[in-house]
XYZ file of C-alpha atoms in Angstrom:
716
model
C 98.732 127.887 79.732
C 101.019 130.996 79.612
C 101.565 131.011 83.266
C 102.915 127.448 83.176
C 105.629 128.167 80.551
C 106.491 131.349 82.276
C 107.093 129.633 85.630
C 108.969 126.898 84.045
C 111.382 129.331 82.187
C 112.015 130.953 85.579
C 113.061 127.645 87.053
C 115.397 126.974 84.103
C 117.246 130.182 84.616
C 117.727 129.226 88.381
C 119.827 126.216 87.258
C 121.895 128.294 84.974
C 122.567 131.052 87.524
C 124.062 128.675 89.829
C 126.632 127.567 87.265
C 127.267 131.108 85.990
C 127.765 132.244 89.662
C 130.390 129.444 90.241
C 132.181 130.491 87.108
C 132.389 134.131 88.047
C 133.671 133.086 91.583
C 136.208 130.592 90.442
C 139.874 130.986 90.334
C 139.780 129.947 86.609
C 142.273 131.148 83.907
C 140.035 133.762 82.102
C 140.616 137.448 81.298
C 139.400 139.854 83.798
C 137.286 141.352 81.046
C 135.609 137.900 80.435
C 134.918 137.604 84.165
C 133.253 140.905 84.323
C 130.992 139.878 81.248
C 129.914 136.792 83.161
C 129.051 138.935 86.121
C 126.953 141.073 83.882
C 125.260 138.007 82.392
C 124.368 136.947 86.057
C 122.877 140.219 86.718
C 120.826 140.385 83.470
C 119.448 136.810 83.867
C 118.641 137.446 87.521
C 116.484 140.443 86.497
C 114.803 138.228 83.802
C 114.007 135.531 86.410
C 112.269 138.148 88.567
C 110.152 139.343 85.559
C 109.251 135.644 84.841
C 108.230 134.971 88.298
C 105.926 137.942 88.079
C 104.373 136.768 84.854
C 103.790 133.232 86.205
C 100.850 134.540 88.129
C 99.198 136.225 85.036
C 96.722 133.869 83.279
C 96.639 135.756 79.964
C 99.733 136.989 78.298
C 99.744 138.767 75.090
C 101.571 137.148 72.053
C 104.540 139.388 72.298
C 105.116 138.497 75.851
C 104.746 134.815 75.249
C 107.270 134.985 72.365
C 109.805 136.848 74.762
C 109.200 134.098 77.516
C 109.883 131.288 74.990
C 112.984 132.935 73.777
C 114.276 133.392 77.314
C 113.669 129.637 77.980
C 115.297 128.310 74.892
C 118.360 130.641 75.237
C 118.714 129.264 78.901
C 118.367 125.643 77.922
C 120.885 126.052 75.004
C 123.337 127.913 76.921
C 123.352 125.316 79.709
C 123.646 122.524 76.954
C 126.662 124.465 75.591
C 128.346 124.462 78.937
C 127.803 120.688 79.233
C 129.174 120.164 75.704
C 132.240 121.954 76.562
C 132.622 119.935 79.809
C 132.012 116.597 77.926
C 134.592 117.601 75.250
C 137.160 118.302 77.788
C 136.557 115.006 79.490
C 136.851 113.044 76.159
C 139.879 114.923 75.101
C 141.541 114.071 78.600
C 140.934 117.346 80.462
C 144.305 118.786 81.332
C 143.145 119.879 84.800
C 140.599 117.984 86.895
C 139.981 121.141 88.979
C 139.151 123.099 85.941
C 136.647 120.419 84.931
C 134.945 120.532 88.150
C 134.467 124.251 87.926
C 132.993 123.849 84.484
C 134.936 125.231 81.426
C 131.979 127.057 80.091
C 131.565 128.737 76.742
C 134.173 126.804 74.767
C 132.061 125.994 71.693
C 132.222 122.290 70.990
C 131.828 122.398 67.189
C 133.311 125.669 66.019
C 136.099 126.110 68.365
C 135.139 129.539 69.272
C 137.239 131.223 72.083
C 135.796 131.674 75.612
C 135.587 135.470 74.966
C 133.643 135.005 71.736
C 131.164 132.707 73.342
C 130.581 135.126 76.215
C 130.022 137.991 73.789
C 127.639 135.948 71.682
C 125.489 135.015 74.699
C 125.809 138.539 76.030
C 124.467 139.926 72.802
C 121.419 137.579 72.870
C 120.752 138.533 76.530
C 121.081 142.246 75.977
C 118.499 141.933 73.082
C 116.050 140.047 75.315
C 116.622 142.488 78.058
C 115.700 145.512 75.853
C 112.299 143.726 74.967
C 111.876 143.016 78.685
C 112.079 146.604 79.510
C 109.197 147.352 77.140
C 107.072 144.974 79.179
C 107.386 147.356 82.226
C 106.828 144.613 84.766
C 108.079 145.114 88.327
C 110.261 142.504 89.827
C 109.021 140.299 92.456
C 110.679 137.817 94.906
C 109.039 134.645 96.308
C 110.188 132.862 99.358
C 109.350 129.637 101.224
C 109.952 128.015 104.610
C 110.208 124.679 106.107
C 106.943 122.647 105.431
C 105.725 119.665 107.185
C 102.521 117.499 106.537
C 99.403 119.361 107.731
C 98.147 117.513 110.675
C 94.537 118.026 109.597
C 95.281 115.707 106.739
C 95.466 112.838 109.240
C 92.058 113.333 110.378
C 90.843 113.738 106.830
C 92.244 110.429 105.629
C 91.606 108.565 108.720
C 87.903 109.203 108.777
C 87.350 109.862 105.210
C 84.214 107.581 105.105
C 82.515 109.406 107.843
C 83.310 112.883 106.599
C 81.771 112.300 103.195
C 78.861 110.214 104.196
C 80.098 107.393 102.138
C 79.155 104.701 104.613
C 75.585 104.785 103.317
C 76.705 104.318 99.804
C 78.992 101.495 100.876
C 76.242 99.706 102.590
C 73.933 100.149 99.455
C 76.666 98.688 97.132
C 77.278 95.764 99.583
C 73.576 95.146 99.536
C 73.607 94.830 95.922
C 76.448 92.428 95.941
C 74.863 90.219 98.543
C 71.560 89.983 96.725
C 71.213 87.244 94.313
C 72.018 83.527 93.924
C 75.232 81.719 93.471
C 75.889 82.872 89.800
C 78.555 85.372 89.013
C 77.283 88.849 89.466
C 78.677 92.059 88.142
C 77.844 95.428 89.708
C 78.778 98.655 87.982
C 79.588 102.025 89.702
C 79.119 104.870 87.266
C 79.674 108.660 87.431
C 81.959 111.406 86.121
C 85.551 111.942 87.421
C 86.000 113.258 90.898
C 82.928 111.784 92.537
C 84.640 109.155 94.516
C 84.040 106.087 92.619
C 87.457 104.595 93.324
C 87.194 105.415 97.029
C 83.872 103.790 97.201
C 84.994 100.561 95.416
C 87.994 100.371 97.616
C 85.996 100.622 100.841
C 83.706 97.845 99.589
C 86.849 95.842 98.693
C 88.338 96.205 102.114
C 84.850 95.003 103.630
C 84.592 91.968 101.105
C 86.026 89.404 103.810
C 82.996 90.274 105.850
C 80.406 89.534 103.176
C 78.833 86.374 104.626
C 75.680 86.071 102.498
C 77.024 82.770 101.503
C 78.662 80.112 103.490
C 82.190 80.539 102.540
C 84.647 83.585 102.191
C 86.219 84.663 99.080
C 89.157 82.475 97.990
C 90.681 85.009 95.727
C 90.565 88.938 95.754
C 92.041 91.510 93.485
C 91.747 95.242 92.882
C 92.796 96.242 89.362
C 93.148 99.757 87.779
C 92.746 99.455 83.987
C 92.772 103.084 82.791
C 91.783 104.516 79.398
C 94.126 102.473 77.196
C 94.855 99.285 79.260
C 97.576 96.754 78.530
C 95.172 93.678 78.721
C 98.181 91.159 78.749
C 99.596 93.149 81.527
C 96.340 93.159 83.536
C 95.923 89.376 83.180
C 99.530 88.778 84.125
C 99.089 90.964 87.256
C 96.025 88.844 88.196
C 97.838 85.623 87.794
C 100.753 86.747 89.977
C 98.198 87.930 92.650
C 96.864 84.409 92.608
C 100.241 82.804 93.117
C 101.377 82.319 89.501
C 104.758 83.346 88.155
C 103.722 84.656 84.666
C 105.110 87.835 83.392
C 104.438 89.901 80.293
C 107.881 89.103 78.974
C 106.805 85.483 78.309
C 105.085 86.696 75.090
C 102.044 84.692 75.469
C 98.769 85.775 73.921
C 95.502 86.863 75.425
C 93.826 83.611 74.678
C 96.237 81.514 76.700
C 96.239 84.050 79.653
C 92.341 83.858 79.706
C 92.673 80.001 79.751
C 95.144 80.143 82.594
C 92.751 82.449 84.593
C 89.724 80.396 83.819
C 91.649 77.239 85.082
C 92.807 78.869 88.210
C 89.336 80.320 89.165
C 87.152 77.441 87.973
C 86.514 76.105 91.428
C 86.988 79.233 93.466
C 84.833 81.876 94.933
C 86.379 85.267 93.858
C 85.902 88.968 94.355
C 87.435 91.349 91.805
C 87.269 95.127 91.366
C 88.048 96.471 87.825
C 88.527 100.246 88.317
C 88.272 102.919 85.688
C 87.070 100.904 82.757
C 86.461 103.037 79.557
C 85.016 100.976 76.749
C 82.920 97.886 76.011
C 85.569 95.966 73.842
C 88.095 95.896 76.780
C 85.258 94.659 78.923
C 84.375 91.920 76.503
C 87.999 90.665 76.732
C 88.353 90.966 80.412
C 85.116 89.255 81.075
C 86.318 86.161 79.457
C 88.834 85.453 82.269
C 86.179 85.116 84.875
C 84.101 81.909 84.751
C 80.704 81.634 86.142
C 81.280 78.675 88.399
C 78.125 78.956 90.571
C 80.358 79.690 93.587
C 78.821 83.115 94.561
C 81.731 85.139 92.842
C 81.334 89.020 92.633
C 82.765 91.663 90.353
C 82.672 95.491 90.727
C 83.268 97.723 87.602
C 83.778 101.437 87.963
C 83.474 103.667 84.975
C 82.509 107.118 83.832
C 80.377 106.008 80.846
C 76.893 104.869 81.278
C 76.826 102.563 78.301
C 79.935 100.729 79.541
C 78.340 100.279 82.950
C 75.184 98.876 81.334
C 77.139 96.456 79.156
C 79.065 95.148 82.143
C 75.829 94.310 83.842
C 74.262 92.566 80.726
C 72.156 95.714 80.333
C 70.411 95.073 83.704
C 70.016 98.600 85.091
C 69.200 97.433 88.525
C 72.858 96.215 88.828
C 74.263 99.770 88.067
C 74.921 102.020 90.969
C 75.009 105.635 89.909
C 77.434 107.675 91.919
C 76.003 110.898 93.096
C 77.580 114.133 94.329
C 77.976 114.701 98.040
C 74.868 115.998 100.005
C 75.357 119.611 101.415
C 75.932 118.381 104.883
C 78.842 116.130 103.926
C 80.298 118.680 101.542
C 80.452 121.282 104.275
C 81.942 118.719 106.751
C 84.622 117.596 104.284
C 85.490 121.133 103.358
C 85.732 122.834 106.790
C 87.447 119.851 108.414
C 90.178 120.177 105.864
C 90.670 123.891 106.490
C 90.018 124.211 110.220
C 90.379 120.691 111.591
C 86.571 120.631 112.456
C 83.322 121.876 111.128
C 82.631 123.796 114.304
C 85.865 125.781 114.103
C 84.876 127.816 111.145
C 84.273 131.470 111.907
C 80.639 132.777 111.569
C 81.662 135.470 109.153
C 82.940 132.925 106.700
C 79.879 130.588 106.599
C 78.231 132.522 103.809
C 81.298 132.526 101.698
C 81.907 128.707 102.306
C 78.317 127.869 101.296
C 78.802 129.867 98.081
C 82.119 128.046 97.260
C 80.633 124.680 98.045
C 77.751 125.400 95.683
C 80.315 126.117 93.043
C 82.114 122.847 93.855
C 78.863 120.926 93.021
C 79.347 118.256 95.565
C 82.465 116.874 93.895
C 84.872 115.430 96.534
C 87.951 116.017 94.334
C 86.941 119.679 93.760
C 86.142 120.211 97.532
C 89.595 118.759 98.428
C 91.513 120.853 96.008
C 89.776 124.077 97.029
C 90.019 123.353 100.789
C 93.669 122.250 100.350
C 94.412 125.680 98.601
C 92.806 127.631 101.404
C 94.391 125.454 104.008
C 97.787 126.154 102.646
C 97.481 129.810 103.647
C 99.090 131.015 106.778
C 95.917 132.781 107.733
C 93.113 130.706 106.267
C 90.518 132.649 108.205
C 91.163 135.751 106.284
C 88.020 136.563 104.186
C 90.002 137.974 101.260
C 91.230 134.468 100.444
C 87.700 133.198 100.345
C 86.416 136.067 98.335
C 89.149 135.471 95.782
C 88.309 131.757 95.451
C 84.626 132.509 95.236
C 85.202 134.988 92.325
C 87.569 132.540 90.497
C 85.273 129.585 90.409
C 82.656 128.918 87.899
C 79.733 126.671 88.925
C 80.008 122.948 88.209
C 77.179 122.181 85.967
C 76.115 118.590 86.736
C 74.175 118.260 83.531
C 76.793 119.915 81.060
C 80.375 118.990 80.663
C 81.389 118.561 84.236
C 84.837 117.572 83.249
C 85.414 120.842 81.547
C 84.103 122.798 84.510
C 86.408 120.602 86.782
C 89.409 122.271 85.165
C 88.542 125.540 86.618
C 88.989 124.047 90.074
C 92.243 122.334 89.125
C 93.428 125.627 87.419
C 92.742 127.683 90.613
C 95.016 125.262 92.577
C 97.755 125.488 89.903
C 97.531 129.256 89.601
C 98.219 129.681 93.280
C 101.226 127.316 93.389
C 104.402 129.172 94.330
C 106.726 129.124 91.290
C 109.206 126.804 92.941
C 106.588 124.080 92.919
C 105.528 124.221 89.356
C 108.279 122.295 87.819
C 107.867 119.582 90.556
C 104.167 119.495 89.851
C 104.551 118.983 86.164
C 107.353 116.450 86.719
C 104.649 114.074 88.143
C 103.433 113.585 84.575
C 106.250 111.159 83.723
C 104.423 108.418 85.756
C 101.776 106.272 84.252
C 98.168 106.433 85.324
C 97.259 104.919 88.630
C 100.969 104.502 89.584
C 102.017 104.448 93.282
C 104.870 106.802 93.584
C 107.529 106.745 96.272
C 108.412 109.980 98.042
C 112.014 109.316 98.193
C 112.106 108.829 94.360
C 110.522 112.174 93.753
C 112.764 114.019 96.110
C 115.814 112.641 94.624
C 114.768 113.170 90.974
C 113.826 116.802 91.679
C 117.170 117.457 93.061
C 118.898 115.595 90.148
C 116.833 117.824 87.636
C 117.896 121.035 89.539
C 114.317 121.867 90.336
C 115.505 122.701 93.845
C 117.988 125.619 94.052
C 120.686 125.858 96.718
C 119.254 127.065 99.926
C 120.580 130.637 101.095
C 120.487 128.993 104.567
C 122.641 126.170 103.520
C 119.810 123.774 103.967
C 120.349 120.288 102.336
C 118.561 120.329 98.989
C 116.800 116.976 99.576
C 115.341 118.389 102.860
C 114.114 121.368 100.788
C 112.603 118.930 98.173
C 110.849 117.115 100.841
C 109.251 120.404 101.854
C 108.070 120.875 98.308
C 106.550 117.281 98.456
C 104.702 118.075 101.637
C 103.453 121.345 100.129
C 101.889 119.264 97.208
C 100.247 116.898 99.687
C 98.839 119.636 101.858
C 97.354 121.147 98.767
C 95.499 117.831 98.006
C 97.373 117.682 94.735
C 99.019 114.355 95.726
C 97.009 111.676 97.472
C 98.928 109.900 100.427
C 98.934 106.010 100.131
C 101.336 104.810 102.692
C 101.632 106.824 105.904
C 104.236 105.765 108.571
C 103.833 105.938 112.314
C 105.372 109.510 112.259
C 102.578 110.597 109.842
C 105.158 110.969 107.067
C 103.873 110.163 103.561
C 105.973 107.317 102.106
C 104.093 106.954 98.884
C 101.514 108.859 97.039
C 99.223 108.664 94.005
C 97.993 111.195 91.446
C 94.273 111.362 90.716
C 93.820 110.471 87.035
C 92.056 113.942 86.429
C 94.985 115.818 87.987
C 97.377 113.716 85.749
C 95.361 114.532 82.574
C 95.447 118.253 83.749
C 99.286 118.021 84.158
C 99.728 116.528 80.678
C 97.563 119.185 79.130
C 99.370 122.061 80.883
C 102.812 120.544 79.944
C 101.922 120.130 76.337
C 102.043 123.854 75.732
C 105.574 124.115 77.212
C 106.817 120.796 75.891
C 107.931 120.087 79.386
C 107.237 116.302 79.147
C 106.667 114.050 76.132
C 104.714 110.894 76.853
C 104.876 108.009 74.354
C 103.132 104.788 74.495
C 102.314 101.912 72.084
C 99.855 104.142 70.272
C 102.493 107.048 69.597
C 102.891 110.451 71.270
C 100.300 110.835 73.916
C 101.315 114.199 75.169
C 103.939 116.913 74.309
C 105.842 117.506 71.157
C 108.851 115.771 69.473
C 110.980 118.838 68.980
C 113.653 119.533 71.340
C 112.379 117.015 73.970
C 113.582 117.778 77.482
C 111.788 115.002 79.292
C 110.481 111.686 77.885
C 108.389 109.051 79.380
C 107.962 105.667 77.408
C 104.949 103.699 78.697
C 104.238 100.264 77.451
C 104.285 96.493 78.266
C 106.795 93.797 77.303
C 104.706 92.758 74.264
C 103.811 96.146 72.789
C 107.047 98.084 72.674
C 107.671 101.768 72.195
C 110.527 102.257 69.638
C 111.568 105.950 69.573
C 111.942 106.834 65.860
C 115.372 107.831 64.714
C 113.960 111.058 63.321
C 113.205 112.235 66.923
C 116.184 114.034 68.334
C 116.982 113.014 71.860
C 120.222 115.028 72.596
C 118.446 117.557 74.688
C 116.629 114.959 76.864
C 117.416 115.585 80.606
C 115.188 112.932 82.086
C 114.016 109.437 80.554
C 111.633 107.156 82.412
C 110.739 103.881 80.851
C 107.905 101.771 82.126
C 108.050 98.465 80.374
C 109.016 100.139 77.166
C 111.706 99.125 74.729
C 115.024 101.105 75.193
C 117.041 99.465 72.447
C 119.381 101.843 70.756
C 118.280 104.897 72.900
C 121.210 105.385 75.232
C 123.630 106.261 72.353
C 121.397 109.113 71.474
C 121.369 110.673 74.907
C 123.864 113.364 75.847
C 122.755 115.637 78.595
C 120.496 113.137 80.548
C 120.518 113.566 84.214
C 117.683 111.198 85.425
C 117.171 107.646 84.110
C 114.360 105.332 85.276
C 114.132 101.962 83.795
C 110.989 99.943 85.139
C 110.148 96.412 83.984
C 112.706 96.161 81.275
C 115.701 93.885 81.085
C 119.175 95.564 81.216
C 121.889 93.502 79.527
C 125.514 94.079 80.194
C 125.754 96.026 76.955
C 122.904 98.073 78.061
C 124.650 98.889 81.338
C 127.872 99.774 79.554
C 125.779 102.160 77.387
C 124.381 103.693 80.434
C 127.897 104.198 81.867
C 128.621 106.595 78.911
C 125.945 109.042 80.160
C 128.385 111.222 81.782
C 126.058 113.737 83.195
C 123.866 111.106 84.917
C 122.944 112.005 88.544
C 120.157 109.459 89.233
C 119.826 105.940 88.125
C 116.880 103.446 89.073
C 116.551 100.111 87.675
C 113.594 97.856 88.645
C 112.445 94.699 87.135
C 111.629 92.467 90.032
C 108.426 91.158 88.189
C 110.717 89.297 85.603
C 112.234 86.036 85.943
C 114.333 85.306 89.039
C 117.406 83.973 87.171
C 118.088 87.232 85.353
C 121.132 88.879 86.876
C 121.815 92.642 86.539
C 125.513 93.434 86.235
C 126.717 96.907 87.272
C 130.234 96.970 85.412
C 133.349 98.831 86.200
C 132.542 101.423 83.615
C 130.143 102.867 86.128
C 133.183 105.007 87.341
C 132.588 107.190 84.328
C 129.582 108.525 86.162
C 131.334 110.899 88.194
C 128.209 113.009 88.758
C 126.015 110.014 89.950
C 124.387 110.762 93.335
C 121.706 107.950 93.414
C 121.987 104.220 92.279
C 118.834 102.443 93.054
C 118.658 98.673 91.913
C 116.769 97.541 95.140
C 113.902 96.262 93.057
C 115.950 93.849 91.069
C 115.974 90.247 92.021
C 119.710 89.673 91.786
C 122.565 91.914 90.882
C 126.480 91.892 90.750
C 128.211 95.085 91.891
C 131.759 95.962 90.756
C 134.306 96.131 93.491
C 135.338 99.486 92.256
C 132.035 101.048 93.274
C 133.848 102.587 96.211
C 135.603 104.902 93.791
C 132.347 106.849 93.098
C 133.075 109.713 95.525
C 129.952 111.644 94.538
C 127.463 108.721 95.277
C 125.061 109.758 98.095
C 122.433 107.010 97.990
C 123.103 103.230 97.366
C 119.956 101.018 97.357
C 120.625 97.465 96.569
C 118.999 93.897 96.665
C 119.861 91.927 99.741
C 122.083 89.517 98.038
C 124.595 92.131 96.794
C 128.055 92.078 98.481
C 129.695 95.594 98.971
C 133.479 96.086 98.683
C 135.759 95.957 101.770
C 136.774 99.624 101.345
C 133.236 101.066 101.477
C 134.504 103.364 104.118
C 136.015 105.654 101.566
C 132.530 106.566 100.190
C 132.339 109.535 102.486
C 129.411 111.178 100.618
C 127.199 108.141 101.301
C 123.905 109.139 103.227
C 121.870 106.003 102.350
C 122.484 102.299 102.279
C 119.694 99.973 101.743
C 119.565 96.762 101.980
C 122.795 95.563 103.739
C 123.025 91.809 104.618
C 125.301 91.420 107.629
C 125.887 87.719 106.772
C 126.843 88.340 103.097
C 129.421 91.043 103.718
C 132.907 90.838 105.165
C 134.078 92.052 108.589
C 136.092 94.775 106.880
C 132.993 96.061 104.951
C 130.868 96.148 108.241
C 133.606 98.070 110.142
C 133.896 100.493 107.142
C 130.298 101.584 107.741
C 131.470 103.102 110.982
C 133.684 105.535 108.719
C 130.764 106.796 106.826
C 130.151 110.088 108.749
C 127.382 111.428 106.534
C 125.246 108.263 106.759
C 121.640 109.060 107.625
C 119.814 105.932 106.510
C 121.008 102.320 106.920
C 118.771 99.339 106.600
C 120.449 96.110 107.588
C 119.422 92.290 107.929
C 120.703 89.826 110.421
C 120.029 86.158 110.210
C 121.197 82.861 111.869
C 124.201 82.681 109.277
C 126.017 85.517 110.974
C 128.214 83.719 113.427
C 129.741 84.538 116.645
C 133.269 84.815 115.208
C 132.129 87.617 112.922
C 130.552 89.361 115.889
C 133.757 89.330 117.798
C 135.759 90.790 114.921
C 133.536 93.869 114.792
């Protein structure tokens, strides 16, 4: 995992170099000798960055090199934290000059009161020492570049006709036949096979076809597709089911499993239902879930997908004939899927590559995930027909052994894809680990979070950083690392999902670097608890995730909470840039606490699944967040926005619920690029006219209704 840590360290330096470059160029009151020292630091760190980029493509580093890499990373993080500390202290002391604060008064030690010169000399000494060790490595400098990236048009064919490409229609028909067979009693069919075989894809195809199952007289009254994962929140699963069936129950109601089971039984008692339980891992969870589904003699059907044979049998009451074993793809369909992804069609493959393709496919062992990842890697090359690319893949892969630890062998496939990621994509790739398993992730969220985290450097061609981040996203999609979920009419991917095997790979990779720490109700799932840089808290409303006081959070730059407790956390944060709060109530006191996070750039709050009467209040204290670029509360049922929001001059994206009223002077928010959702009938004429003054506006979503009268129209 050395290549991961090295690449991340290079990314950290990029962020620091931008700040140091600004300092050296600023008209700031420092001695000329100090300015020269800063320029030397920029030169030394730039050289280190080049070395790290070279090392990022080496799989096995010796212990001395790994130690040097770690020291560079920590020095860079700590230096940047020192910069922010100085900035915060100046803010709190009432900075004498706003311009100086904007340029960052670096190197003024917060605690010891060292002079600027002493701080520069201290950091310079540490950098010189590391540079001397770098020289002993004797690694040449390298430079990596990237260009504009769009979604590969071959992906459209791949996803549009996935069933035909992999021959899954035959498997779908067999599974449908198993479901149709039998009497009116509740029937459970299990789909079993190891990860990457396409169990979820098959179950989803059958689910989509379920309205056409006419073996019985009536269609299904209720349908649901649920992903439960390795450590499911049973209460949450049942609450989701009830909401799908029209109920208003939420996990926050603090009701127990027995009551939820009773409510589901009552709702389903006289209905014919079709349910898919995806990715079940153990028998005990099944025994609890099964209680919610009554055998009401109505012809109801359940599909369960699992990797574990004993679980599959248990779900079917040990009736082997109700277990559908998922098999690897046949050679014909493997070849079709592989070559279509690379060349657009099977026939377009050059003759001289057919032998190499056959060998690569043999090593992929008929696993659709492996085939997609390898073909995505080859398709990402500017000249995918060059045989040297294929030879490199062929020599890098071990054979997938279908009888012995296929999951371990799959890591070779995923590692190949990772090792050939450009260094600028690796931090973005690892960042995906903050999201829970089976989560649908919005493209816009990722793009804005990557920019806020400084994963995207300023473009030398002055391209907008969000446009560059969108290119990064498209590259990950093109390499089959991300799976498109929602694609618009322009073939742009609006949302995506991460395969659970890819997520596990990310978490394992990032653990070595301590890039992300994931905590759930069972404790620390991934990463360490020392100098946490990014923290993901994942739970439900009943099983909270308290963060022990012993865990230091001052270095956290990104915090994402998914239904998890956040009580008392905000006061322990200092350098946070990205905050995502999902399915957790935010009181006024909580919001005031958020408004003290002076480095915050991205804030998203979503709790639309909670009760409707809960009102989110965005207080006037939000004006403290002078670095805030994104405020996203669109998934809140109701919100009240301070009228002084127009004073946030740096805000670029404002995403709101429909009922929110914007201030009359919104035209002063010149940096705004996005406004969603804007209700014409709720806002004043002055506010509507103010939209015309927002010259940087790119994305405006508005709603008209009958209450928007003719007098208002005349005034505009």
